[in-house]
Tab-separated table of C-alpha atoms and ligand atoms in Angstrom:
chain	number	residue	atom	x	y	z
A	219	MET	CA	40.037	-13.014	-14.609
A	220	ASN	CA	39.852	-15.439	-17.481
A	221	ALA	CA	39.338	-13.428	-20.683
A	222	SER	CA	37.685	-16.117	-22.816
A	223	LYS	CA	33.910	-16.505	-23.269
A	224	PRO	CA	32.222	-16.907	-19.859
A	225	LYS	CA	31.414	-20.433	-18.835
A	226	LYS	CA	28.079	-21.136	-17.211
A	227	CYS	CA	27.567	-22.441	-13.722
A	228	TYR	CA	24.308	-23.632	-12.192
A	229	ILE	CA	24.131	-23.884	-8.378
A	230	GLU	CA	21.360	-25.495	-6.352
A	231	THR	CA	21.404	-24.832	-2.614
A	232	TYR	CA	19.794	-26.887	0.164
A	233	GLY	CA	19.836	-26.516	3.936
A	234	CYS	CA	20.330	-23.445	6.057
A	235	GLN	CA	21.063	-19.747	5.503
A	236	MET	CA	24.719	-20.594	5.988
A	237	ASN	CA	24.577	-22.663	2.828
A	238	VAL	CA	22.946	-19.780	0.958
A	239	ALA	CA	25.822	-17.537	2.086
A	240	ASP	CA	28.382	-20.191	1.149
A	241	SER	CA	26.924	-20.534	-2.337
A	242	GLU	CA	27.452	-16.781	-2.725
A	243	VAL	CA	31.112	-17.194	-1.743
A	244	VAL	CA	31.436	-20.056	-4.228
A	245	THR	CA	29.842	-17.884	-6.934
A	246	SER	CA	32.394	-15.184	-6.214
A	247	ILE	CA	35.291	-17.660	-6.513
A	248	LEU	CA	33.828	-18.987	-9.771
A	249	ASN	CA	33.370	-15.474	-11.191
A	250	GLU	CA	37.109	-15.000	-10.839
A	251	GLU	CA	37.510	-18.167	-12.885
A	252	GLY	CA	35.373	-16.798	-15.694
A	253	TYR	CA	32.078	-18.468	-14.765
A	254	GLU	CA	28.686	-16.767	-14.863
A	255	LEU	CA	25.597	-18.055	-13.047
A	256	THR	CA	22.811	-19.555	-15.128
A	257	GLN	CA	19.322	-20.627	-14.077
A	258	ASP	CA	19.253	-23.240	-16.834
A	259	MET	CA	21.048	-26.409	-15.786
A	260	THR	CA	20.867	-27.897	-19.267
A	261	LYS	CA	23.173	-25.109	-20.539
A	262	ALA	CA	25.650	-25.307	-17.665
A	263	ASP	CA	29.337	-26.168	-17.978
A	264	LEU	CA	29.359	-26.772	-14.240
A	265	ILE	CA	26.522	-27.964	-11.996
A	266	LEU	CA	27.013	-27.667	-8.236
A	267	VAL	CA	24.694	-28.852	-5.494
A	268	ASN	CA	25.315	-27.345	-2.068
A	269	THR	CA	24.033	-29.955	0.344
A	270	CYS	CA	22.694	-30.442	3.858
A	271	SER	CA	23.040	-33.425	6.208
A	272	ILE	CA	20.957	-32.265	9.130
A	273	ARG	CA	18.235	-34.902	8.718
A	274	GLU	CA	18.129	-38.035	6.676
A	275	ASN	CA	15.468	-36.673	4.338
A	276	ALA	CA	17.705	-33.674	3.490
A	277	GLU	CA	20.244	-36.152	2.108
A	278	GLN	CA	17.607	-38.244	0.332
A	279	ARG	CA	16.543	-35.204	-1.649
A	280	VAL	CA	20.090	-34.638	-2.893
A	281	TRP	CA	20.471	-38.234	-4.097
A	282	GLY	CA	17.330	-37.585	-6.138
A	283	ARG	CA	18.820	-34.430	-7.641
A	284	LEU	CA	22.019	-36.281	-8.547
A	285	ASP	CA	19.910	-38.620	-10.702
A	286	VAL	CA	18.691	-35.583	-12.626
A	287	PHE	CA	22.211	-34.149	-13.029
A	288	ARG	CA	23.471	-37.545	-14.264
A	289	GLN	CA	20.878	-37.455	-17.036
A	290	ILE	CA	22.047	-33.977	-18.065
A	291	LYS	CA	25.626	-35.180	-18.105
A	292	GLU	CA	24.650	-38.104	-20.297
A	293	LYS	CA	23.406	-35.577	-22.882
A	294	ASN	CA	26.243	-33.050	-22.327
A	295	PRO	CA	29.308	-35.087	-21.348
A	296	HIS	CA	31.455	-31.938	-20.978
A	297	THR	CA	29.320	-30.737	-18.040
A	298	LYS	CA	31.093	-31.062	-14.704
A	299	VAL	CA	29.013	-32.048	-11.678
A	300	GLY	CA	30.047	-31.217	-8.126
A	301	VAL	CA	28.662	-32.025	-4.679
A	302	ILE	CA	29.660	-29.423	-2.104
A	303	GLY	CA	28.780	-28.645	1.527
A	304	CYS	CA	27.819	-30.767	4.497
A	305	MET	CA	26.861	-33.976	2.697
A	306	ALA	CA	30.087	-33.844	0.677
A	307	GLU	CA	31.938	-33.664	3.988
A	308	ARG	CA	30.052	-36.564	5.524
A	309	LEU	CA	29.737	-38.904	2.559
A	310	ARG	CA	32.678	-38.197	0.311
A	311	GLU	CA	33.473	-41.878	-0.417
A	312	LYS	CA	29.856	-42.853	-0.875
A	313	VAL	CA	29.225	-39.921	-3.236
A	314	VAL	CA	32.214	-40.815	-5.410
A	315	GLU	CA	31.447	-44.535	-5.433
A	316	ARG	CA	27.720	-44.349	-5.944
A	317	GLU	CA	27.639	-41.464	-8.403
A	318	LYS	CA	30.174	-42.004	-11.147
A	319	SER	CA	28.942	-38.796	-12.798
A	320	VAL	CA	30.184	-36.655	-9.879
A	321	ASP	CA	33.496	-34.958	-10.743
A	322	LEU	CA	33.948	-32.714	-7.717
A	323	VAL	CA	33.423	-33.187	-3.978
A	324	LEU	CA	34.156	-30.208	-1.712
A	325	GLY	CA	33.498	-29.826	2.008
A	326	PRO	CA	32.404	-26.463	3.490
A	327	ASP	CA	35.944	-25.298	4.330
A	328	THR	CA	37.552	-26.015	0.949
A	329	TYR	CA	35.887	-23.653	-1.498
A	330	ARG	CA	39.110	-21.760	-2.144
A	331	SER	CA	40.516	-24.916	-3.740
A	332	LEU	CA	37.735	-24.989	-6.347
A	333	PRO	CA	39.923	-23.518	-9.164
A	334	GLU	CA	42.632	-26.179	-8.669
A	335	LEU	CA	40.075	-28.941	-8.389
A	336	LEU	CA	38.423	-27.822	-11.635
A	337	GLU	CA	41.847	-28.176	-13.271
A	338	GLU	CA	42.163	-31.668	-11.815
A	339	VAL	CA	38.887	-32.555	-13.492
A	340	ASP	CA	40.112	-31.072	-16.788
A	341	SER	CA	43.097	-33.373	-16.587
A	342	GLY	CA	40.872	-36.413	-16.180
A	343	HIS	CA	40.793	-36.869	-12.394
A	344	LYS	CA	38.170	-36.314	-9.740
A	345	GLY	CA	38.555	-33.076	-7.744
A	346	ILE	CA	38.110	-33.920	-4.077
A	347	ASN	CA	38.834	-31.930	-0.911
A	348	THR	CA	36.984	-32.314	2.383
A	349	LEU	CA	39.586	-31.010	4.834
A	350	LEU	CA	38.090	-29.072	7.709
A	351	SER	CA	39.875	-25.920	8.839
A	352	LYS	CA	40.295	-24.222	12.210
A	353	GLU	CA	40.599	-20.772	10.639
A	354	GLU	CA	38.694	-20.525	7.365
A	355	THR	CA	35.944	-17.877	7.463
A	356	TYR	CA	36.145	-16.651	3.825
A	357	GLY	CA	36.337	-13.223	5.480
A	358	ASP	CA	38.173	-11.573	2.576
A	359	ILE	CA	35.892	-12.910	-0.172
A	360	VAL	CA	33.105	-10.555	-1.218
A	361	PRO	CA	30.129	-12.804	-1.926
A	362	VAL	CA	28.133	-12.377	-5.135
A	363	ARG	CA	24.665	-11.567	-3.851
A	364	THR	CA	22.000	-13.835	-5.268
A	365	HIS	CA	18.887	-12.786	-3.318
A	366	LYS	CA	16.435	-11.696	-5.974
A	367	ASN	CA	15.203	-8.564	-4.202
A	368	ASN	CA	18.596	-6.749	-3.980
A	369	LEU	CA	17.505	-5.519	-0.551
A	370	SER	CA	18.452	-8.314	1.822
A	371	ALA	CA	21.755	-10.094	2.311
A	372	PHE	CA	23.214	-12.669	4.665
A	373	ILE	CA	26.584	-11.968	6.238
A	374	SER	CA	28.326	-14.938	7.768
A	375	ILE	CA	30.035	-13.877	11.018
A	376	MET	CA	31.200	-17.237	12.285
A	377	ARG	CA	31.494	-20.835	11.161
A	378	GLY	CA	31.382	-24.244	12.775
A	379	CYS	CA	30.086	-25.252	16.163
A	380	ASN	CA	31.615	-26.496	19.422
A	381	ASN	CA	28.411	-27.358	21.210
A	382	MET	CA	28.167	-31.060	20.466
A	383	CYS	CA	24.428	-31.483	20.914
A	384	ALA	CA	23.986	-35.253	21.060
A	385	TYR	CA	21.750	-35.423	17.963
A	386	CYS	CA	23.602	-32.990	15.724
A	387	ILE	CA	25.807	-33.607	12.708
A	388	VAL	CA	26.964	-29.973	12.368
A	389	PRO	CA	30.215	-30.166	14.411
A	390	PHE	CA	31.257	-33.156	12.278
A	391	VAL	CA	30.528	-31.561	8.925
A	392	ARG	CA	31.389	-27.938	9.654
A	393	GLY	CA	34.175	-28.341	12.164
A	394	ARG	CA	35.256	-26.193	15.091
A	395	GLU	CA	33.794	-22.804	15.821
A	396	ARG	CA	35.646	-19.740	14.538
A	397	SER	CA	34.672	-16.073	14.362
A	398	ARG	CA	35.249	-13.812	11.407
A	399	ASP	CA	37.391	-10.676	11.509
A	400	PRO	CA	35.045	-7.796	12.495
A	401	GLU	CA	36.747	-5.386	10.051
A	402	THR	CA	35.668	-7.526	7.108
A	403	ILE	CA	32.142	-7.821	8.500
A	404	GLU	CA	31.816	-4.066	8.947
A	405	SER	CA	33.250	-3.289	5.525
A	406	GLU	CA	30.768	-5.693	3.955
A	407	VAL	CA	27.907	-3.948	5.766
A	408	ARG	CA	29.154	-0.554	4.549
A	409	HIS	CA	29.495	-1.850	1.019
A	410	LEU	CA	25.931	-3.214	1.068
A	411	SER	CA	24.590	-0.003	2.557
A	412	GLN	CA	26.208	1.990	-0.271
A	413	LYS	CA	24.614	-0.359	-2.796
A	414	GLY	CA	21.184	0.391	-1.328
A	415	TYR	CA	20.642	-2.795	0.648
A	416	LYS	CA	18.118	-2.311	3.432
A	417	GLU	CA	18.430	-5.441	5.514
A	418	ILE	CA	21.279	-7.682	6.560
A	419	THR	CA	21.185	-10.871	8.575
A	420	LEU	CA	24.276	-11.788	10.570
A	421	ILE	CA	24.445	-15.549	10.474
A	422	GLY	CA	26.299	-18.334	12.225
A	423	GLN	CA	25.539	-21.649	13.908
A	424	ASN	CA	25.614	-19.909	17.282
A	425	VAL	CA	25.981	-16.137	16.874
A	426	ASP	CA	25.965	-15.539	20.643
A	427	SER	CA	29.361	-17.130	20.988
A	428	TYR	CA	30.951	-14.702	18.499
A	429	ASN	CA	34.341	-13.870	19.975
A	430	ARG	CA	37.184	-12.045	18.301
A	431	LYS	CA	40.054	-9.819	19.398
A	432	LYS	CA	40.130	-6.285	18.013
A	433	GLY	CA	42.681	-3.641	19.075
A	434	GLY	CA	43.618	-5.562	22.246
A	435	LYS	CA	39.971	-6.001	23.298
A	436	THR	CA	37.699	-9.001	22.938
A	437	LEU	CA	34.665	-8.319	20.825
A	438	ARG	CA	31.584	-10.324	21.857
A	439	PHE	CA	28.358	-10.614	19.875
A	440	ALA	CA	26.706	-7.681	21.684
A	441	ASP	CA	29.710	-5.471	20.751
A	442	LEU	CA	29.604	-6.576	17.118
A	443	LEU	CA	25.849	-5.897	16.952
A	444	GLU	CA	26.399	-2.410	18.408
A	445	GLN	CA	29.057	-1.588	15.801
A	446	VAL	CA	27.111	-2.988	12.878
A	447	ALA	CA	23.869	-1.266	13.917
A	448	GLY	CA	25.633	2.105	13.982
A	449	ILE	CA	26.775	1.939	10.349
A	450	ASP	CA	23.466	2.831	8.676
A	451	HIS	CA	20.383	3.610	10.766
A	452	GLU	CA	18.138	2.982	7.765
A	453	MET	CA	19.441	-0.548	7.483
A	454	ARG	CA	17.721	-3.319	9.388
A	455	ILE	CA	19.923	-5.753	11.247
A	456	ARG	CA	18.766	-9.309	11.869
A	457	PHE	CA	20.685	-12.262	13.222
A	458	ALA	CA	20.393	-16.025	13.566
A	459	THR	CA	20.799	-18.418	15.234
A	460	SER	CA	20.884	-17.700	18.965
A	461	HIS	CA	21.627	-20.440	21.460
A	462	PRO	CA	19.523	-20.288	24.648
A	463	LYS	CA	22.499	-21.096	26.844
A	464	ASP	CA	24.478	-18.122	25.463
A	465	LEU	CA	21.824	-15.464	24.754
A	466	SER	CA	22.922	-12.717	27.147
A	467	ASP	CA	21.096	-9.739	28.607
A	468	ASP	CA	23.826	-7.622	26.983
A	469	VAL	CA	22.567	-8.681	23.552
A	470	LEU	CA	18.972	-7.867	24.549
A	471	LYS	CA	19.999	-4.448	25.898
A	472	THR	CA	21.949	-3.663	22.728
A	473	MET	CA	18.865	-4.570	20.717
A	474	ALA	CA	16.694	-2.329	22.885
A	475	ASP	CA	19.121	0.574	22.333
A	476	HIS	CA	19.007	0.302	18.536
A	477	PRO	CA	15.636	0.521	16.804
A	478	ASN	CA	17.191	-0.789	13.569
A	479	ILE	CA	18.065	-4.135	15.205
A	480	CYS	CA	14.964	-6.147	14.440
A	481	ARG	CA	12.564	-7.234	17.157
A	482	HIS	CA	12.832	-10.896	16.398
A	483	ILE	CA	14.773	-13.666	18.088
A	484	HIS	CA	15.039	-17.189	16.787
A	485	LEU	CA	15.708	-19.259	19.896
A	486	PRO	CA	15.651	-23.008	19.225
A	487	VAL	CA	14.312	-24.843	22.271
A	488	GLN	CA	14.245	-28.445	20.921
A	489	SER	CA	12.400	-29.808	23.988
A	490	GLY	CA	10.503	-28.523	27.017
A	491	SER	CA	11.767	-31.285	29.290
A	492	THR	CA	14.903	-30.728	31.366
A	493	ARG	CA	15.625	-34.453	31.322
A	494	ILE	CA	15.583	-34.567	27.502
A	495	LEU	CA	17.551	-31.315	27.221
A	496	LYS	CA	20.210	-32.944	29.386
A	497	ALA	CA	20.240	-36.073	27.210
A	498	MET	CA	20.576	-33.783	24.190
A	499	ASN	CA	23.516	-32.006	25.857
A	500	ARG	CA	21.898	-28.645	25.231
A	501	GLY	CA	23.531	-26.959	28.237
A	502	TYR	CA	20.333	-25.450	29.701
A	503	THR	CA	17.266	-26.498	31.636
A	504	ARG	CA	13.603	-25.761	30.997
A	505	GLU	CA	13.778	-23.100	33.741
A	506	TRP	CA	16.808	-21.411	32.177
A	507	TYR	CA	15.042	-21.299	28.815
A	508	LEU	CA	11.868	-19.828	30.366
A	509	ASN	CA	14.046	-17.238	32.082
A	510	ARG	CA	15.474	-16.244	28.654
A	511	ILE	CA	11.921	-15.880	27.304
A	512	ASP	CA	11.081	-13.654	30.284
A	513	ALA	CA	14.240	-11.599	29.691
A	514	ILE	CA	13.274	-11.056	26.034
A	515	ARG	CA	9.754	-9.987	27.028
A	516	HIS	CA	11.228	-7.639	29.654
A	517	HIS	CA	13.838	-5.904	27.474
A	518	LEU	CA	11.947	-6.077	24.172
A	519	PRO	CA	8.209	-6.212	24.888
A	520	GLU	CA	7.342	-5.867	21.198
A	521	ALA	CA	9.622	-8.720	20.029
A	522	GLU	CA	8.436	-11.917	18.371
A	523	ILE	CA	10.133	-15.193	19.215
A	524	THR	CA	10.468	-18.186	16.903
A	525	THR	CA	11.991	-21.582	17.572
A	526	ASP	CA	13.015	-25.066	16.441
A	527	ILE	CA	11.380	-28.052	18.134
A	528	MET	CA	12.411	-31.673	17.787
A	529	THR	CA	10.135	-34.454	18.919
A	530	GLY	CA	10.809	-38.124	19.636
A	531	PHE	CA	14.413	-37.846	20.806
A	532	CYS	CA	15.840	-40.978	22.484
A	533	SER	CA	13.890	-41.996	25.611
A	534	GLU	CA	11.293	-39.176	25.270
A	535	THR	CA	8.162	-40.106	27.241
A	536	GLU	CA	4.605	-38.837	27.040
A	537	GLU	CA	5.360	-36.725	30.117
A	538	ASP	CA	8.406	-35.125	28.388
A	539	HIS	CA	6.210	-34.445	25.366
A	540	LYS	CA	3.581	-32.744	27.572
A	541	GLN	CA	6.318	-30.511	28.932
A	542	THR	CA	7.207	-29.466	25.389
A	543	LEU	CA	3.551	-28.627	24.736
A	544	SER	CA	3.305	-26.554	27.921
A	545	LEU	CA	6.528	-24.708	27.089
A	546	ILE	CA	5.114	-23.829	23.662
A	547	GLU	CA	2.061	-22.357	25.401
A	548	TYR	CA	4.249	-20.315	27.727
A	549	ALA	CA	6.602	-19.006	25.039
A	550	ARG	CA	3.801	-18.141	22.588
A	551	TYR	CA	6.040	-18.498	19.555
A	552	ASP	CA	5.046	-16.621	16.435
A	553	PHE	CA	6.414	-19.468	14.325
A	554	ALA	CA	8.317	-22.726	14.744
A	555	TYR	CA	10.248	-25.184	12.620
A	556	MET	CA	9.105	-28.573	13.890
A	557	PHE	CA	10.854	-31.893	13.266
A	558	LYS	CA	10.869	-35.563	14.160
A	559	TYR	CA	14.199	-36.706	15.538
A	560	SER	CA	16.246	-38.513	12.897
A	561	GLU	CA	19.385	-40.376	13.932
A	562	ARG	CA	22.603	-39.104	12.345
A	563	PRO	CA	25.530	-41.512	12.075
A	564	GLY	CA	28.562	-40.688	14.218
A	565	THR	CA	26.740	-38.402	16.678
A	566	LYS	CA	26.694	-39.191	20.405
A	567	ALA	CA	23.027	-40.147	20.192
A	568	ALA	CA	23.752	-42.614	17.391
A	569	ARG	CA	26.711	-44.129	19.226
A	570	LYS	CA	25.395	-44.274	22.774
A	571	MET	CA	21.612	-43.917	22.834
A	572	ASN	CA	18.627	-45.829	21.639
A	573	ASP	CA	16.388	-44.308	18.972
A	574	ASP	CA	13.535	-45.913	20.885
A	575	VAL	CA	10.511	-43.717	20.154
A	576	ASP	CA	8.667	-45.513	17.383
A	577	GLU	CA	7.830	-43.733	14.129
A	578	GLN	CA	4.097	-43.731	14.823
A	579	THR	CA	4.583	-42.014	18.189
A	580	LYS	CA	7.008	-39.480	16.695
A	581	LYS	CA	4.419	-38.664	14.031
A	582	GLN	CA	1.621	-38.338	16.541
A	583	ARG	CA	3.632	-36.072	18.856
A	584	LEU	CA	4.785	-33.959	15.930
A	585	ASN	CA	1.178	-33.528	14.807
A	586	GLU	CA	0.145	-32.411	18.284
A	587	ILE	CA	3.000	-29.916	18.395
A	588	ILE	CA	2.161	-28.564	14.936
A	589	LYS	CA	-1.523	-28.226	15.808
A	590	LEU	CA	-0.828	-26.303	19.014
A	591	GLN	CA	1.819	-24.087	17.433
A	592	ASN	CA	-0.425	-23.254	14.482
A	593	GLN	CA	-3.181	-22.170	16.859
A	594	ILE	CA	-0.783	-20.000	18.831
A	595	GLY	CA	0.793	-18.521	15.696
A	596	ALA	CA	-2.650	-17.609	14.345
A	597	ALA	CA	-3.822	-16.130	17.680
A	598	ASN	CA	-0.620	-14.141	17.852
A	599	LYS	CA	-1.282	-12.680	14.397
A	600	LYS	CA	-4.847	-11.769	15.454
A	601	ASN	CA	-3.415	-9.830	18.397
A	602	SER	CA	-1.695	-7.557	15.917
A	603	ILE	CA	-4.966	-6.385	14.383
A	604	GLY	CA	-5.249	-2.642	14.994
A	605	LYS	CA	-1.486	-2.175	15.416
A	606	THR	CA	0.685	-0.236	12.967
A	607	PHE	CA	4.038	-1.581	11.802
A	608	THR	CA	6.852	-0.172	9.715
A	609	VAL	CA	7.217	-2.551	6.798
A	610	LEU	CA	10.104	-2.891	4.378
A	611	VAL	CA	8.396	-3.417	1.021
A	612	GLU	CA	9.924	-6.427	-0.749
A	613	GLY	CA	7.786	-6.929	-3.850
A	614	THR	CA	4.487	-8.019	-5.356
A	615	SER	CA	2.541	-10.536	-3.284
A	616	LYS	CA	2.599	-14.066	-4.661
A	617	LYS	CA	-1.175	-14.302	-4.271
A	618	SER	CA	-2.275	-11.054	-5.868
A	619	ASN	CA	-0.796	-8.651	-8.386
A	620	ASN	CA	-2.632	-5.798	-6.685
A	621	ASP	CA	-0.811	-6.300	-3.379
A	622	TYR	CA	2.688	-5.813	-2.080
A	623	PHE	CA	4.307	-7.890	0.608
A	624	GLY	CA	7.053	-7.017	3.044
A	625	ARG	CA	8.144	-7.715	6.614
A	626	ASN	CA	7.859	-5.864	9.849
A	627	SER	CA	10.697	-5.659	12.346
A	628	GLN	CA	9.278	-8.788	14.035
A	629	ASN	CA	9.894	-10.708	10.781
A	630	GLN	CA	6.172	-11.248	10.146
A	631	VAL	CA	4.986	-11.102	6.550
A	632	VAL	CA	2.648	-8.170	5.916
A	633	VAL	CA	0.479	-7.913	2.767
A	634	PHE	CA	-1.238	-4.680	1.696
A	635	PRO	CA	-2.776	-3.081	-1.421
A	636	LYS	CA	-0.226	-1.405	-3.695
A	637	ASN	CA	-0.006	2.351	-3.635
A	638	ARG	CA	2.719	4.880	-4.503
A	639	VAL	CA	5.444	3.157	-2.487
A	640	LYS	CA	8.029	0.959	-4.190
A	641	PRO	CA	9.997	-2.113	-3.171
A	642	GLY	CA	12.935	-1.090	-1.000
A	643	GLU	CA	10.975	1.641	0.805
A	644	TYR	CA	9.643	1.624	4.335
A	645	VAL	CA	5.914	2.188	4.865
A	646	ASN	CA	3.628	2.229	7.863
A	647	VAL	CA	0.905	-0.371	7.572
A	648	LYS	CA	-2.095	-0.635	9.874
A	649	ILE	CA	-3.121	-4.260	10.358
A	650	GLU	CA	-6.787	-4.970	9.655
A	651	ASN	CA	-6.876	-8.738	9.352
A	652	SER	CA	-4.705	-11.819	9.542
A	653	THR	CA	-4.297	-15.419	8.420
A	654	SER	CA	-2.316	-18.061	10.301
A	655	ALA	CA	0.973	-16.869	8.809
A	656	THR	CA	0.351	-13.381	7.416
A	657	LEU	CA	-0.793	-9.939	8.524
A	658	LEU	CA	-3.064	-8.002	6.164
A	659	GLY	CA	-3.348	-4.230	6.291
A	660	LYS	CA	-3.450	-0.821	4.625
A	661	VAL	CA	-0.736	1.791	4.185
A	662	ILE	CA	-1.160	4.803	6.448
A	663	GLU	CA	-0.442	7.921	4.400
A	664	ASP	CA	1.442	10.580	6.325
B	813	5AD	N1	16.949	-34.865	13.713
B	813	5AD	C1	15.920	-33.987	13.581
B	813	5AD	N2	16.064	-32.663	13.627
B	813	5AD	C2	17.315	-32.182	13.824
B	813	5AD	N3	17.777	-30.928	13.943
B	813	5AD	C3	19.110	-30.985	14.120
B	813	5AD	N4	19.532	-32.248	14.142
B	813	5AD	C4	18.434	-33.030	13.951
B	813	5AD	C5	18.218	-34.422	13.898
B	813	5AD	N5	19.209	-35.296	14.045
B	813	5AD	C6	16.896	-29.763	13.924
B	813	5AD	C7	17.056	-28.950	15.199
B	813	5AD	C8	17.870	-27.776	14.756
B	813	5AD	C9	17.390	-27.596	13.339
B	813	5AD	C10	18.301	-26.787	12.470
B	813	5AD	O1	17.289	-28.910	12.848
B	813	5AD	O2	15.771	-28.552	15.624
B	813	5AD	O3	17.653	-26.629	15.551
B	814	SF4	FE1	22.359	-28.525	6.972
B	814	SF4	FE2	23.496	-27.977	9.287
B	814	SF4	FE3	24.991	-28.100	7.134
B	814	SF4	FE4	23.287	-26.060	7.446
B	814	SF4	S1	25.083	-26.559	8.711
B	814	SF4	S2	23.564	-27.236	5.618
B	814	SF4	S3	21.577	-27.105	8.473
B	814	SF4	S4	23.868	-29.764	8.097
């Protein structure tokens, strides 16, 4: 540890949960270098932006932020500015050329080299490293938790992706899939449990393909879940993201056996048309996906399912679109992230397919999908009226000082009038009303 006065670091994070977890690893590495986090970028010695490349607009936003950081650097020339994460990986040359104020560029597998690269910058050079690794999982680094509630934490269990969906930039910016040592995962869960954390989310691009040898045996995701769930029965276990082609009955059975594994599965479908799924190289058909929905309903009747849907992929017809709409009706998702397809350079779709659905049609289809999903989400919430859920209290509701909010096992937000309970405690709440995204209820005193 550097003994001199702490330097200040400001980190902005975009993109997925994985990026949130990575920023916590970066914070831990920087702590060792004598940096403390600050929320005030104008006072920072180091400004980092952890970036996302998934859609074009994710990158546009970061270019906008770099304008702001340049202005800060003009006032405080000693401030170092770094671009890290997926966009750094994809656009290293462009970032360095276009943004003279950027001192550091680090891809997702190079965070351990941050101390050396900071020294490079001190000696008047740019600090750049975008090598991808086959092994890096940061398994031995204890992340500095930044979630404000001190109750929930992400634990990264694997990195990278081997699936090569035709539209997706992830394999190019995050490299090959690798699973983290289960010992380090379990010790992190124990550590968090001792610190009073109540909820962990195991994260990875495709958690169902977790695969690691332990004591001569191969540990699959269902085995890891089983071990993690047994550590602290008061601790909720969540996970994301599942891939429909790999979500096994074993995982569903393990969930059913452990009440502390939350009744929520995020299962990105992308499209309801087998023809489009094939073009996307998703590795499953519409029928296979519907079978996974049925399996979830069978093993976990009280579970909620959420999804990602992408509209307007290359060659998508009105008929394909109708199939997506009918799949949404069948699956009855509680919530969905819904996107228009956006071509990503270097992917199979960009190289070999035609982005031939015009913008107007993409917009129109997206609007239809959003409208239907919103209706279903709201109807789903209404169905919960009269039911009682165990809720982990997270804090004061954003809308009213008199109310708390928390989540049920299904990952739905529940709002209820404050009473004696405190954040971090579990309470039973009877649902009396709902909005399109929230359940409203009252605590049941026991
Ligand atoms: N265009 C639009 N959406 C995309 N996603 C991934 N790649 C693209 C793309 N090129 C969406 C998918 C994925 C989610 C994280 O982002 O729905 O599940
Ligand atoms: Fe964005 Fe994908 Fe990178 Fe996450 S892994 S930050 S979603 S590009």
